[in-house]
mmCIF file of C-alpha atoms in Angstrom:
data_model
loop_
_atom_site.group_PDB
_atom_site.id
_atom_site.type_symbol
_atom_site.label_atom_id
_atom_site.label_comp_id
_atom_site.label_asym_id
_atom_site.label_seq_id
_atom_site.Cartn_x
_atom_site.Cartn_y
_atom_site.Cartn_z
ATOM 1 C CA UNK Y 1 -10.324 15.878 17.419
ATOM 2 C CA UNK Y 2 -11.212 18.845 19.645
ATOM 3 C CA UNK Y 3 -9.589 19.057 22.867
ATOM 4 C CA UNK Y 4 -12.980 19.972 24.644
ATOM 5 C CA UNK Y 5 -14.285 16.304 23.497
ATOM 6 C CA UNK Y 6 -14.442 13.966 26.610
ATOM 7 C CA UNK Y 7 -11.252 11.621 26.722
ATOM 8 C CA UNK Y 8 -14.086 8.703 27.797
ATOM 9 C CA UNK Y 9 -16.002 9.466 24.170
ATOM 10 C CA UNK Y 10 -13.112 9.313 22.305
ATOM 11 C CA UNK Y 11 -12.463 5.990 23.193
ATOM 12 C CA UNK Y 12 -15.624 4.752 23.501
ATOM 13 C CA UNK Y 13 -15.804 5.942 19.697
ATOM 14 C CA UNK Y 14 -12.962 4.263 18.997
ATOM 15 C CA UNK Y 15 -13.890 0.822 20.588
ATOM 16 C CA UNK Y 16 -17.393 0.847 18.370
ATOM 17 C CA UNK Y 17 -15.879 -0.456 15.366
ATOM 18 C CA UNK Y 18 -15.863 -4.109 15.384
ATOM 19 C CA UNK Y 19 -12.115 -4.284 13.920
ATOM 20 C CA UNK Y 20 -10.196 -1.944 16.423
ATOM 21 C CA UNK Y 21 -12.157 -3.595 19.304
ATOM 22 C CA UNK Y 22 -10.460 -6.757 18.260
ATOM 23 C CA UNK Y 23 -7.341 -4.945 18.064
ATOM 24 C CA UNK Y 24 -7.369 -4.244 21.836
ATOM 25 C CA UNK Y 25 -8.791 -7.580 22.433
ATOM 26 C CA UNK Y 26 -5.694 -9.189 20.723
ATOM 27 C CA UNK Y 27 -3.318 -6.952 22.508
ATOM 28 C CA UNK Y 28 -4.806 -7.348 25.591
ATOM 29 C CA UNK Y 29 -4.651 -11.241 25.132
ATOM 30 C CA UNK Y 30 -1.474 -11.679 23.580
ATOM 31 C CA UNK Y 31 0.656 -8.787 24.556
ATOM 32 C CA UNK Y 32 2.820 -6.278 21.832
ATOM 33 C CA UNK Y 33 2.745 -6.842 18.901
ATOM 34 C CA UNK Y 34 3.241 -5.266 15.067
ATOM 35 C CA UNK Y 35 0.733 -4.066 12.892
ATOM 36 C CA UNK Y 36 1.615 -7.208 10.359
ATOM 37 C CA UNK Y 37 0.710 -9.468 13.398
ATOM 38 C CA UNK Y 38 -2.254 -7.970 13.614
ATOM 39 C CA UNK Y 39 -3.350 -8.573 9.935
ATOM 40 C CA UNK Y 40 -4.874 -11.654 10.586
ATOM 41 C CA UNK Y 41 -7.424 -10.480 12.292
ATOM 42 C CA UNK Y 42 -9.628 -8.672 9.735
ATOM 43 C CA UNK Y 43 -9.459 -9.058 5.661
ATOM 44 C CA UNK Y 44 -8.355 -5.890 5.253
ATOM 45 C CA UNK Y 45 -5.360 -4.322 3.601
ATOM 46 C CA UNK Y 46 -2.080 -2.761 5.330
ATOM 47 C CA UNK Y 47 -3.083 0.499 4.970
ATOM 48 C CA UNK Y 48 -6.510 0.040 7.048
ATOM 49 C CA UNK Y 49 -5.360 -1.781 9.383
ATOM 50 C CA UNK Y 50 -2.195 0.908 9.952
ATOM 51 C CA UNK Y 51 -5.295 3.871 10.579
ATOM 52 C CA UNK Y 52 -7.120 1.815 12.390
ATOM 53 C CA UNK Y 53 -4.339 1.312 14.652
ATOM 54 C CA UNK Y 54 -3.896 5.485 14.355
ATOM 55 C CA UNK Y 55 -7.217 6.003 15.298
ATOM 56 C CA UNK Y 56 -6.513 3.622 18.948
ATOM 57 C CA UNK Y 57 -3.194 5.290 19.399
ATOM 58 C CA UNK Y 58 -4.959 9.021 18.662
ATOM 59 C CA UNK Y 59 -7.700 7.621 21.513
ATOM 60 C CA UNK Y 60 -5.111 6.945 23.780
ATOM 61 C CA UNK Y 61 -6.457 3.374 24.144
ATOM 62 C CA UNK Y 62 -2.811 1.859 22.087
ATOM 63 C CA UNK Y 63 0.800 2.561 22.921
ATOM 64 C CA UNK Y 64 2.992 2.409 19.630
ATOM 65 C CA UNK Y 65 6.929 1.618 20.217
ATOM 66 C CA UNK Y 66 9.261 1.764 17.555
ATOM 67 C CA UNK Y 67 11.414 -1.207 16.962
ATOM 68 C CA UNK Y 68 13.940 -0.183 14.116
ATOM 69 C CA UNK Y 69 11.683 -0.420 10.692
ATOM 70 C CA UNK Y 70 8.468 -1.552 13.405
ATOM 71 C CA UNK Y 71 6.125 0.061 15.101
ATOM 72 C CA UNK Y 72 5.046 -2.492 17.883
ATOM 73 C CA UNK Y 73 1.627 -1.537 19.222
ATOM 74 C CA UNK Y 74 0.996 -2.829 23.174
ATOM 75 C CA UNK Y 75 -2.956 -1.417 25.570
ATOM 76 C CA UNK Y 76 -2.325 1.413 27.444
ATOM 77 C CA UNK Y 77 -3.993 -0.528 30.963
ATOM 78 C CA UNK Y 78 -4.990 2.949 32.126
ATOM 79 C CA UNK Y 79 -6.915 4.022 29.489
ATOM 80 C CA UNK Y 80 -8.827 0.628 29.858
ATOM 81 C CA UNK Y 81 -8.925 0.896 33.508
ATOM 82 C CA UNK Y 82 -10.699 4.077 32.942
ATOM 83 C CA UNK Y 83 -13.021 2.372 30.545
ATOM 84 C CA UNK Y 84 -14.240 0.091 33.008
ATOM 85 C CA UNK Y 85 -14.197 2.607 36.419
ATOM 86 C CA UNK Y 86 -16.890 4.733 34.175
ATOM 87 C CA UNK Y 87 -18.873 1.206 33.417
ATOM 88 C CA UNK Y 88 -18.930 -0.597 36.800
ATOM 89 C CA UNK Y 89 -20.281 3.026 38.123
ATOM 90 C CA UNK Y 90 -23.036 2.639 36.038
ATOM 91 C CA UNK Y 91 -23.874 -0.695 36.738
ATOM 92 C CA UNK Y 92 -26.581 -0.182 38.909
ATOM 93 C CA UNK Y 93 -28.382 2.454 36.338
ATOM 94 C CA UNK Y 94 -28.380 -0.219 33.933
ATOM 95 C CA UNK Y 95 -28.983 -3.307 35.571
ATOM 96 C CA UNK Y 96 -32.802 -1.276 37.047
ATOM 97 C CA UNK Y 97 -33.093 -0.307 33.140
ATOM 98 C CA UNK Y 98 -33.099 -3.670 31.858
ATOM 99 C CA UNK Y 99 -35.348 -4.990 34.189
ATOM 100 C CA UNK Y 100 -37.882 -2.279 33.463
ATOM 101 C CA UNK Y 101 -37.436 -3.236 29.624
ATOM 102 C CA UNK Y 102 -37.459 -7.050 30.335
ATOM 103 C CA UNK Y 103 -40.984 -6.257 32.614
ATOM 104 C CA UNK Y 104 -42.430 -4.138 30.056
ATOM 105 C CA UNK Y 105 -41.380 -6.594 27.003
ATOM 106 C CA UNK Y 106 -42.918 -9.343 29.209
ATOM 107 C CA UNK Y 107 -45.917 -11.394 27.994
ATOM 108 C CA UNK Y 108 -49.014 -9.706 29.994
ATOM 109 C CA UNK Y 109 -51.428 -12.663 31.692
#
C-alpha cells in the first residue's frame, strides 16, 4: 500500500470485511491467540484465514509474535484507540445527520 494512504483508511479498509472484523473482535475478547484458534470462526481454509490475518497485521490493527513453529496474533490497543478517538470526534456530525434522515424519512401528516 502507498505510504501517502491515511493510516485511519487502511484500517478502516481492513475492518470492512466481515471475517477480519471478527478477527479483532475475538482477539480483543479472548486475548492472543494462533491463527488455528482462529479457524473456527469463519469456514474458510488455512490459507485465507493466514492473509486475512496479513492484511490486519499489514494495517497495523494485529501484532503477530512468533512462538517456535506459531505465529500468535494479539490487537495492537493503539491502533484501536485511534479507531475510536477519530469516531467519538465525529459523533456529533453524525448523530445531527441521522436525525435529518430519520425527519425527512418520516411519515408527513
Amino acid at each position: 500500500m502507498s505510504e501517502s494512504i491515511d493510516p485511519l483508511a487502511i484500517r478502516f479498509a481492513a475492518l470492512g470485511d466481515p471475517t477480519r472484523l471478527a478477527i479483532v473482535n475475538r482477539l480483543k475478547e479472548h486475548g492472543p491467540q494462533s491463527a488455528g484458534d482462529l479457524g473456527d470462526l469463519a469456514d474458510i481454509s488455512a490459507p485465507a484465514m493466514s492473509r486475512h490475518l496479513k492484511v490486519l497485521h499489514r494495517a497495523g490493527l494485529v501484532r503477530r509474535d512468533v512462538d517456535k513453529q506459531r505465529r500468535i496474533y494479539s490487537v495492537e490497543p493503539e491502533a484501536l484507540q485511534a479507531i475510536g478517538s477519530w469516531s467519538i470526534g465525529r459523533e456529533e456530525f453524525w448523530t445531527a445527520s441521522l436525525d435529518r434522515l430519520a425527519t425527512h424519512l418520516s411519515p408527513k401528516e
